[in-house]
Amino acid sequence: TKVRKIGKKKQPVEEYLKMQRRFKHLFTMEGGEEEIAKIQAIADKNIEEFGL
């Protein structure tokens, strides 16, 4: 299988999460910003680790 590269301009995970209703609670709950930051850190680590 082929891996799709992210490209030069990475979009923040917040943009992806906003489009999906299942993550709506992250934007309305107390502490949601910290959770989004954790998700962003995981995404950044994966991009680096897998060369995306």
PDB file of N, CA, C, O and CB in Angstrom:
ATOM      1  N   THR A   1       0.838  -1.183   0.000  1.00  0.00           N
ATOM      2  CA  THR A   1       0.000   0.000   0.000  1.00  0.00           C
ATOM      3  C   THR A   1       0.875   1.236   0.000  1.00  0.00           C
ATOM      4  O   THR A   1       2.006   1.218   0.487  1.00  0.00           O
ATOM      5  CB  THR A   1      -0.949   0.004   1.207  1.00  0.00           C
ATOM      6  N   LYS A   2       0.346   2.289  -0.543  1.00  0.00           N
ATOM      7  CA  LYS A   2       1.091   3.543  -0.597  1.00  0.00           C
ATOM      8  C   LYS A   2       0.656   4.439   0.557  1.00  0.00           C
ATOM      9  O   LYS A   2      -0.466   4.346   1.055  1.00  0.00           O
ATOM     10  CB  LYS A   2       0.877   4.259  -1.958  1.00  0.00           C
ATOM     11  N   VAL A   3       1.569   5.299   0.963  1.00  0.00           N
ATOM     12  CA  VAL A   3       1.297   6.250   2.031  1.00  0.00           C
ATOM     13  C   VAL A   3       1.141   7.623   1.411  1.00  0.00           C
ATOM     14  O   VAL A   3       1.983   8.054   0.622  1.00  0.00           O
ATOM     15  CB  VAL A   3       2.425   6.242   3.104  1.00  0.00           C
ATOM     16  N   ARG A   4       0.083   8.302   1.760  1.00  0.00           N
ATOM     17  CA  ARG A   4      -0.144   9.652   1.259  1.00  0.00           C
ATOM     18  C   ARG A   4       0.579  10.642   2.149  1.00  0.00           C
ATOM     19  O   ARG A   4       0.373  10.657   3.363  1.00  0.00           O
ATOM     20  CB  ARG A   4      -1.653   9.978   1.192  1.00  0.00           C
ATOM     21  N   LYS A   5       1.426  11.470   1.552  1.00  0.00           N
ATOM     22  CA  LYS A   5       2.179  12.471   2.300  1.00  0.00           C
ATOM     23  C   LYS A   5       1.256  13.627   2.686  1.00  0.00           C
ATOM     24  O   LYS A   5       0.308  13.944   1.968  1.00  0.00           O
ATOM     25  CB  LYS A   5       3.384  12.988   1.471  1.00  0.00           C
ATOM     26  N   ILE A   6       1.545  14.246   3.823  1.00  0.00           N
ATOM     27  CA  ILE A   6       0.742  15.355   4.331  1.00  0.00           C
ATOM     28  C   ILE A   6       0.913  16.594   3.461  1.00  0.00           C
ATOM     29  O   ILE A   6      -0.050  17.318   3.212  1.00  0.00           O
ATOM     30  CB  ILE A   6       1.122  15.671   5.782  1.00  0.00           C
ATOM     31  N   GLY A   7       2.121  16.836   3.004  1.00  0.00           N
ATOM     32  CA  GLY A   7       2.400  18.021   2.203  1.00  0.00           C
ATOM     33  C   GLY A   7       3.120  19.061   3.035  1.00  0.00           C
ATOM     34  O   GLY A   7       3.413  18.854   4.213  1.00  0.00           O
ATOM     35  N   LYS A   8       3.395  20.170   2.403  1.00  0.00           N
ATOM     36  CA  LYS A   8       4.171  21.218   3.076  1.00  0.00           C
ATOM     37  C   LYS A   8       3.360  21.928   4.153  1.00  0.00           C
ATOM     38  O   LYS A   8       3.888  22.269   5.211  1.00  0.00           O
ATOM     39  CB  LYS A   8       4.671  22.234   2.059  1.00  0.00           C
ATOM     40  N   LYS A   9       2.085  22.148   3.883  1.00  0.00           N
ATOM     41  CA  LYS A   9       1.253  22.886   4.834  1.00  0.00           C
ATOM     42  C   LYS A   9       0.359  21.912   5.592  1.00  0.00           C
ATOM     43  O   LYS A   9      -0.578  21.344   5.032  1.00  0.00           O
ATOM     44  CB  LYS A   9       0.396  23.961   4.108  1.00  0.00           C
ATOM     45  N   LYS A  10       0.663  21.728   6.870  1.00  0.00           N
ATOM     46  CA  LYS A  10      -0.164  20.852   7.699  1.00  0.00           C
ATOM     47  C   LYS A  10      -1.356  21.636   8.227  1.00  0.00           C
ATOM     48  O   LYS A  10      -1.219  22.785   8.647  1.00  0.00           O
ATOM     49  CB  LYS A  10       0.659  20.251   8.873  1.00  0.00           C
ATOM     50  N   GLN A  11      -2.514  21.012   8.201  1.00  0.00           N
ATOM     51  CA  GLN A  11      -3.685  21.624   8.809  1.00  0.00           C
ATOM     52  C   GLN A  11      -3.753  21.170  10.258  1.00  0.00           C
ATOM     53  O   GLN A  11      -3.434  20.020  10.561  1.00  0.00           O
ATOM     54  CB  GLN A  11      -4.991  21.251   8.036  1.00  0.00           C
ATOM     55  N   PRO A  12      -4.158  22.046  11.148  1.00  0.00           N
ATOM     56  CA  PRO A  12      -4.301  21.624  12.542  1.00  0.00           C
ATOM     57  C   PRO A  12      -5.413  20.585  12.681  1.00  0.00           C
ATOM     58  O   PRO A  12      -6.391  20.606  11.935  1.00  0.00           O
ATOM     59  CB  PRO A  12      -4.592  22.838  13.444  1.00  0.00           C
ATOM     60  N   VAL A  13      -5.254  19.682  13.637  1.00  0.00           N
ATOM     61  CA  VAL A  13      -6.272  18.646  13.839  1.00  0.00           C
ATOM     62  C   VAL A  13      -7.612  19.267  14.217  1.00  0.00           C
ATOM     63  O   VAL A  13      -8.661  18.655  14.014  1.00  0.00           O
ATOM     64  CB  VAL A  13      -5.825  17.655  14.926  1.00  0.00           C
ATOM     65  N   GLU A  14      -7.580  20.451  14.752  1.00  0.00           N
ATOM     66  CA  GLU A  14      -8.810  21.142  15.138  1.00  0.00           C
ATOM     67  C   GLU A  14      -9.756  21.287  13.938  1.00  0.00           C
ATOM     68  O   GLU A  14     -10.971  21.147  14.084  1.00  0.00           O
ATOM     69  CB  GLU A  14      -8.482  22.528  15.728  1.00  0.00           C
ATOM     70  N   GLU A  15      -9.204  21.563  12.768  1.00  0.00           N
ATOM     71  CA  GLU A  15     -10.028  21.692  11.564  1.00  0.00           C
ATOM     72  C   GLU A  15     -10.719  20.367  11.233  1.00  0.00           C
ATOM     73  O   GLU A  15     -11.895  20.347  10.872  1.00  0.00           O
ATOM     74  CB  GLU A  15      -9.168  22.157  10.370  1.00  0.00           C
ATOM     75  N   TYR A  16      -9.989  19.274  11.357  1.00  0.00           N
ATOM     76  CA  TYR A  16     -10.546  17.945  11.093  1.00  0.00           C
ATOM     77  C   TYR A  16     -11.623  17.605  12.122  1.00  0.00           C
ATOM     78  O   TYR A  16     -12.683  17.086  11.773  1.00  0.00           O
ATOM     79  CB  TYR A  16      -9.431  16.875  11.110  1.00  0.00           C
ATOM     80  N   LEU A  17     -11.344  17.901  13.389  1.00  0.00           N
ATOM     81  CA  LEU A  17     -12.278  17.554  14.456  1.00  0.00           C
ATOM     82  C   LEU A  17     -13.574  18.356  14.356  1.00  0.00           C
ATOM     83  O   LEU A  17     -14.649  17.837  14.654  1.00  0.00           O
ATOM     84  CB  LEU A  17     -11.629  17.783  15.815  1.00  0.00           C
ATOM     85  N   LYS A  18     -13.477  19.616  13.939  1.00  0.00           N
ATOM     86  CA  LYS A  18     -14.668  20.464  13.826  1.00  0.00           C
ATOM     87  C   LYS A  18     -15.648  19.928  12.788  1.00  0.00           C
ATOM     88  O   LYS A  18     -16.858  20.106  12.928  1.00  0.00           O
ATOM     89  CB  LYS A  18     -14.267  21.890  13.467  1.00  0.00           C
ATOM     90  N   MET A  19     -15.135  19.275  11.750  1.00  0.00           N
ATOM     91  CA  MET A  19     -16.000  18.770  10.680  1.00  0.00           C
ATOM     92  C   MET A  19     -16.790  17.538  11.106  1.00  0.00           C
ATOM     93  O   MET A  19     -17.777  17.184  10.462  1.00  0.00           O
ATOM     94  CB  MET A  19     -15.170  18.440   9.453  1.00  0.00           C
ATOM     95  N   GLN A  20     -16.371  16.889  12.174  1.00  0.00           N
ATOM     96  CA  GLN A  20     -17.015  15.648  12.591  1.00  0.00           C
ATOM     97  C   GLN A  20     -17.772  15.853  13.899  1.00  0.00           C
ATOM     98  O   GLN A  20     -17.191  16.245  14.911  1.00  0.00           O
ATOM     99  CB  GLN A  20     -15.974  14.525  12.745  1.00  0.00           C
ATOM    100  N   ARG A  21     -19.058  15.587  13.866  1.00  0.00           N
ATOM    101  CA  ARG A  21     -19.920  15.832  15.028  1.00  0.00           C
ATOM    102  C   ARG A  21     -19.519  15.012  16.246  1.00  0.00           C
ATOM    103  O   ARG A  21     -19.771  15.422  17.379  1.00  0.00           O
ATOM    104  CB  ARG A  21     -21.355  15.533  14.675  1.00  0.00           C
ATOM    105  N   ARG A  22     -18.897  13.857  16.024  1.00  0.00           N
ATOM    106  CA  ARG A  22     -18.545  12.992  17.155  1.00  0.00           C
ATOM    107  C   ARG A  22     -17.495  13.615  18.067  1.00  0.00           C
ATOM    108  O   ARG A  22     -17.276  13.129  19.177  1.00  0.00           O
ATOM    109  CB  ARG A  22     -18.041  11.659  16.648  1.00  0.00           C
ATOM    110  N   PHE A  23     -16.841  14.686  17.617  1.00  0.00           N
ATOM    111  CA  PHE A  23     -15.845  15.364  18.438  1.00  0.00           C
ATOM    112  C   PHE A  23     -16.348  16.702  18.970  1.00  0.00           C
ATOM    113  O   PHE A  23     -15.572  17.470  19.538  1.00  0.00           O
ATOM    114  CB  PHE A  23     -14.576  15.575  17.641  1.00  0.00           C
ATOM    115  N   LYS A  24     -17.621  16.987  18.797  1.00  0.00           N
ATOM    116  CA  LYS A  24     -18.193  18.275  19.195  1.00  0.00           C
ATOM    117  C   LYS A  24     -17.975  18.563  20.681  1.00  0.00           C
ATOM    118  O   LYS A  24     -17.778  19.714  21.073  1.00  0.00           O
ATOM    119  CB  LYS A  24     -19.684  18.304  18.877  1.00  0.00           C
ATOM    120  N   HIS A  25     -18.011  17.525  21.493  1.00  0.00           N
ATOM    121  CA  HIS A  25     -17.855  17.707  22.936  1.00  0.00           C
ATOM    122  C   HIS A  25     -16.499  18.314  23.297  1.00  0.00           C
ATOM    123  O   HIS A  25     -16.376  18.962  24.336  1.00  0.00           O
ATOM    124  CB  HIS A  25     -18.028  16.375  23.649  1.00  0.00           C
ATOM    125  N   LEU A  26     -15.495  18.118  22.469  1.00  0.00           N
ATOM    126  CA  LEU A  26     -14.175  18.678  22.754  1.00  0.00           C
ATOM    127  C   LEU A  26     -14.181  20.203  22.695  1.00  0.00           C
ATOM    128  O   LEU A  26     -13.352  20.856  23.329  1.00  0.00           O
ATOM    129  CB  LEU A  26     -13.150  18.128  21.773  1.00  0.00           C
ATOM    130  N   PHE A  27     -15.109  20.764  21.938  1.00  0.00           N
ATOM    131  CA  PHE A  27     -15.171  22.207  21.779  1.00  0.00           C
ATOM    132  C   PHE A  27     -16.113  22.867  22.776  1.00  0.00           C
ATOM    133  O   PHE A  27     -16.133  24.092  22.897  1.00  0.00           O
ATOM    134  CB  PHE A  27     -15.596  22.547  20.380  1.00  0.00           C
ATOM    135  N   THR A  28     -16.895  22.059  23.493  1.00  0.00           N
ATOM    136  CA  THR A  28     -17.851  22.633  24.434  1.00  0.00           C
ATOM    137  C   THR A  28     -17.522  22.315  25.888  1.00  0.00           C
ATOM    138  O   THR A  28     -17.993  23.003  26.793  1.00  0.00           O
ATOM    139  CB  THR A  28     -19.234  22.140  24.115  1.00  0.00           C
ATOM    140  N   MET A  29     -16.725  21.287  26.118  1.00  0.00           N
ATOM    141  CA  MET A  29     -16.445  20.884  27.499  1.00  0.00           C
ATOM    142  C   MET A  29     -15.264  21.650  28.086  1.00  0.00           C
ATOM    143  O   MET A  29     -14.393  22.140  27.367  1.00  0.00           O
ATOM    144  CB  MET A  29     -16.170  19.386  27.565  1.00  0.00           C
ATOM    145  N   GLU A  30     -15.262  21.735  29.397  1.00  0.00           N
ATOM    146  CA  GLU A  30     -14.137  22.344  30.093  1.00  0.00           C
ATOM    147  C   GLU A  30     -12.930  21.422  29.942  1.00  0.00           C
ATOM    148  O   GLU A  30     -13.039  20.214  30.152  1.00  0.00           O
ATOM    149  CB  GLU A  30     -14.470  22.599  31.603  1.00  0.00           C
ATOM    150  N   GLY A  31     -11.801  21.979  29.583  1.00  0.00           N
ATOM    151  CA  GLY A  31     -10.599  21.175  29.381  1.00  0.00           C
ATOM    152  C   GLY A  31     -10.477  20.624  27.972  1.00  0.00           C
ATOM    153  O   GLY A  31      -9.550  19.870  27.676  1.00  0.00           O
ATOM    154  N   GLY A  32     -11.392  20.990  27.115  1.00  0.00           N
ATOM    155  CA  GLY A  32     -11.362  20.500  25.740  1.00  0.00           C
ATOM    156  C   GLY A  32     -10.139  20.964  24.969  1.00  0.00           C
ATOM    157  O   GLY A  32      -9.611  20.240  24.125  1.00  0.00           O
ATOM    158  N   GLU A  33      -9.692  22.180  25.267  1.00  0.00           N
ATOM    159  CA  GLU A  33      -8.512  22.710  24.579  1.00  0.00           C
ATOM    160  C   GLU A  33      -7.283  21.864  24.868  1.00  0.00           C
ATOM    161  O   GLU A  33      -6.454  21.640  23.987  1.00  0.00           O
ATOM    162  CB  GLU A  33      -8.256  24.161  24.993  1.00  0.00           C
ATOM    163  N   GLU A  34      -7.167  21.395  26.106  1.00  0.00           N
ATOM    164  CA  GLU A  34      -6.028  20.545  26.466  1.00  0.00           C
ATOM    165  C   GLU A  34      -6.100  19.211  25.730  1.00  0.00           C
ATOM    166  O   GLU A  34      -5.079  18.684  25.288  1.00  0.00           O
ATOM    167  CB  GLU A  34      -5.986  20.310  27.989  1.00  0.00           C
ATOM    168  N   GLU A  35      -7.310  18.669  25.600  1.00  0.00           N
ATOM    169  CA  GLU A  35      -7.478  17.399  24.896  1.00  0.00           C
ATOM    170  C   GLU A  35      -7.130  17.552  23.414  1.00  0.00           C
ATOM    171  O   GLU A  35      -6.494  16.677  22.827  1.00  0.00           O
ATOM    172  CB  GLU A  35      -8.921  16.883  25.054  1.00  0.00           C
ATOM    173  N   ILE A  36      -7.549  18.658  22.822  1.00  0.00           N
ATOM    174  CA  ILE A  36      -7.221  18.913  21.420  1.00  0.00           C
ATOM    175  C   ILE A  36      -5.714  19.063  21.261  1.00  0.00           C
ATOM    176  O   ILE A  36      -5.145  18.582  20.281  1.00  0.00           O
ATOM    177  CB  ILE A  36      -7.948  20.178  20.905  1.00  0.00           C
ATOM    178  N   ALA A  37      -5.067  19.721  22.207  1.00  0.00           N
ATOM    179  CA  ALA A  37      -3.607  19.870  22.164  1.00  0.00           C
ATOM    180  C   ALA A  37      -2.918  18.508  22.255  1.00  0.00           C
ATOM    181  O   ALA A  37      -1.908  18.281  21.589  1.00  0.00           O
ATOM    182  CB  ALA A  37      -3.124  20.784  23.310  1.00  0.00           C
ATOM    183  N   LYS A  38      -3.452  17.606  23.067  1.00  0.00           N
ATOM    184  CA  LYS A  38      -2.890  16.252  23.169  1.00  0.00           C
ATOM    185  C   LYS A  38      -3.031  15.508  21.842  1.00  0.00           C
ATOM    186  O   LYS A  38      -2.102  14.836  21.395  1.00  0.00           O
ATOM    187  CB  LYS A  38      -3.586  15.458  24.299  1.00  0.00           C
ATOM    188  N   ILE A  39      -4.198  15.636  21.222  1.00  0.00           N
ATOM    189  CA  ILE A  39      -4.434  14.982  19.933  1.00  0.00           C
ATOM    190  C   ILE A  39      -3.484  15.550  18.880  1.00  0.00           C
ATOM    191  O   ILE A  39      -2.943  14.807  18.060  1.00  0.00           O
ATOM    192  CB  ILE A  39      -5.910  15.162  19.485  1.00  0.00           C
ATOM    193  N   GLN A  40      -3.284  16.871  18.906  1.00  0.00           N
ATOM    194  CA  GLN A  40      -2.365  17.506  17.956  1.00  0.00           C
ATOM    195  C   GLN A  40      -0.943  16.994  18.161  1.00  0.00           C
ATOM    196  O   GLN A  40      -0.224  16.751  17.192  1.00  0.00           O
ATOM    197  CB  GLN A  40      -2.405  19.041  18.106  1.00  0.00           C
ATOM    198  N   ALA A  41      -0.535  16.830  19.417  1.00  0.00           N
ATOM    199  CA  ALA A  41       0.807  16.321  19.714  1.00  0.00           C
ATOM    200  C   ALA A  41       0.979  14.900  19.180  1.00  0.00           C
ATOM    201  O   ALA A  41       2.033  14.561  18.642  1.00  0.00           O
ATOM    202  CB  ALA A  41       1.072  16.352  21.232  1.00  0.00           C
ATOM    203  N   ILE A  42      -0.042  14.080  19.324  1.00  0.00           N
ATOM    204  CA  ILE A  42       0.011  12.707  18.801  1.00  0.00           C
ATOM    205  C   ILE A  42       0.126  12.734  17.275  1.00  0.00           C
ATOM    206  O   ILE A  42       0.916  11.993  16.692  1.00  0.00           O
ATOM    207  CB  ILE A  42      -1.249  11.900  19.236  1.00  0.00           C
ATOM    208  N   ALA A  43      -0.665  13.591  16.640  1.00  0.00           N
ATOM    209  CA  ALA A  43      -0.626  13.691  15.179  1.00  0.00           C
ATOM    210  C   ALA A  43       0.749  14.157  14.710  1.00  0.00           C
ATOM    211  O   ALA A  43       1.294  13.611  13.751  1.00  0.00           O
ATOM    212  CB  ALA A  43      -1.716  14.654  14.672  1.00  0.00           C
ATOM    213  N   ASP A  44       1.311  15.163  15.378  1.00  0.00           N
ATOM    214  CA  ASP A  44       2.632  15.670  15.006  1.00  0.00           C
ATOM    215  C   ASP A  44       3.698  14.595  15.167  1.00  0.00           C
ATOM    216  O   ASP A  44       4.592  14.469  14.330  1.00  0.00           O
ATOM    217  CB  ASP A  44       2.991  16.892  15.851  1.00  0.00           C
ATOM    218  N   LYS A  45       3.603  13.823  16.243  1.00  0.00           N
ATOM    219  CA  LYS A  45       4.558  12.740  16.487  1.00  0.00           C
ATOM    220  C   LYS A  45       4.459  11.686  15.391  1.00  0.00           C
ATOM    221  O   LYS A  45       5.480  11.203  14.902  1.00  0.00           O
ATOM    222  CB  LYS A  45       4.312  12.099  17.867  1.00  0.00           C
ATOM    223  N   ASN A  46       3.250  11.329  15.007  1.00  0.00           N
ATOM    224  CA  ASN A  46       3.052  10.332  13.955  1.00  0.00           C
ATOM    225  C   ASN A  46       3.566  10.827  12.603  1.00  0.00           C
ATOM    226  O   ASN A  46       4.153  10.057  11.842  1.00  0.00           O
ATOM    227  CB  ASN A  46       1.571   9.969  13.847  1.00  0.00           C
ATOM    228  N   ILE A  47       3.350  12.098  12.306  1.00  0.00           N
ATOM    229  CA  ILE A  47       3.843  12.672  11.053  1.00  0.00           C
ATOM    230  C   ILE A  47       5.361  12.580  11.007  1.00  0.00           C
ATOM    231  O   ILE A  47       5.936  12.210   9.984  1.00  0.00           O
ATOM    232  CB  ILE A  47       3.386  14.144  10.900  1.00  0.00           C
ATOM    233  N   GLU A  48       6.002  12.913  12.108  1.00  0.00           N
ATOM    234  CA  GLU A  48       7.466  12.856  12.187  1.00  0.00           C
ATOM    235  C   GLU A  48       7.966  11.409  12.132  1.00  0.00           C
ATOM    236  O   GLU A  48       8.887  11.089  11.380  1.00  0.00           O
ATOM    237  CB  GLU A  48       7.959  13.535  13.479  1.00  0.00           C
ATOM    238  N   GLU A  49       7.355  10.554  12.926  1.00  0.00           N
ATOM    239  CA  GLU A  49       7.808   9.167  13.037  1.00  0.00           C
ATOM    240  C   GLU A  49       7.672   8.396  11.725  1.00  0.00           C
ATOM    241  O   GLU A  49       8.552   7.612  11.368  1.00  0.00           O
ATOM    242  CB  GLU A  49       7.028   8.458  14.123  1.00  0.00           C
ATOM    243  N   PHE A  50       6.582   8.616  11.016  1.00  0.00           N
ATOM    244  CA  PHE A  50       6.326   7.856   9.800  1.00  0.00           C
ATOM    245  C   PHE A  50       6.703   8.612   8.527  1.00  0.00           C
ATOM    246  O   PHE A  50       6.459   8.130   7.421  1.00  0.00           O
ATOM    247  CB  PHE A  50       4.878   7.473   9.743  1.00  0.00           C
ATOM    248  N   GLY A  51       7.292   9.788   8.682  1.00  0.00           N
ATOM    249  CA  GLY A  51       7.746  10.547   7.521  1.00  0.00           C
ATOM    250  C   GLY A  51       6.630  10.995   6.602  1.00  0.00           C
ATOM    251  O   GLY A  51       6.776  10.989   5.380  1.00  0.00           O
ATOM    252  N   LEU A  52       5.527  11.379   7.191  1.00  0.00           N
ATOM    253  CA  LEU A  52       4.385  11.815   6.391  1.00  0.00           C
ATOM    254  C   LEU A  52       4.536  13.273   6.060  1.00  0.00           C
ATOM    255  O   LEU A  52       3.678  13.846   5.388  1.00  0.00           O
ATOM    256  CB  LEU A  52       3.059  11.563   7.123  1.00  0.00           C
TER     257      LEU A  52
END
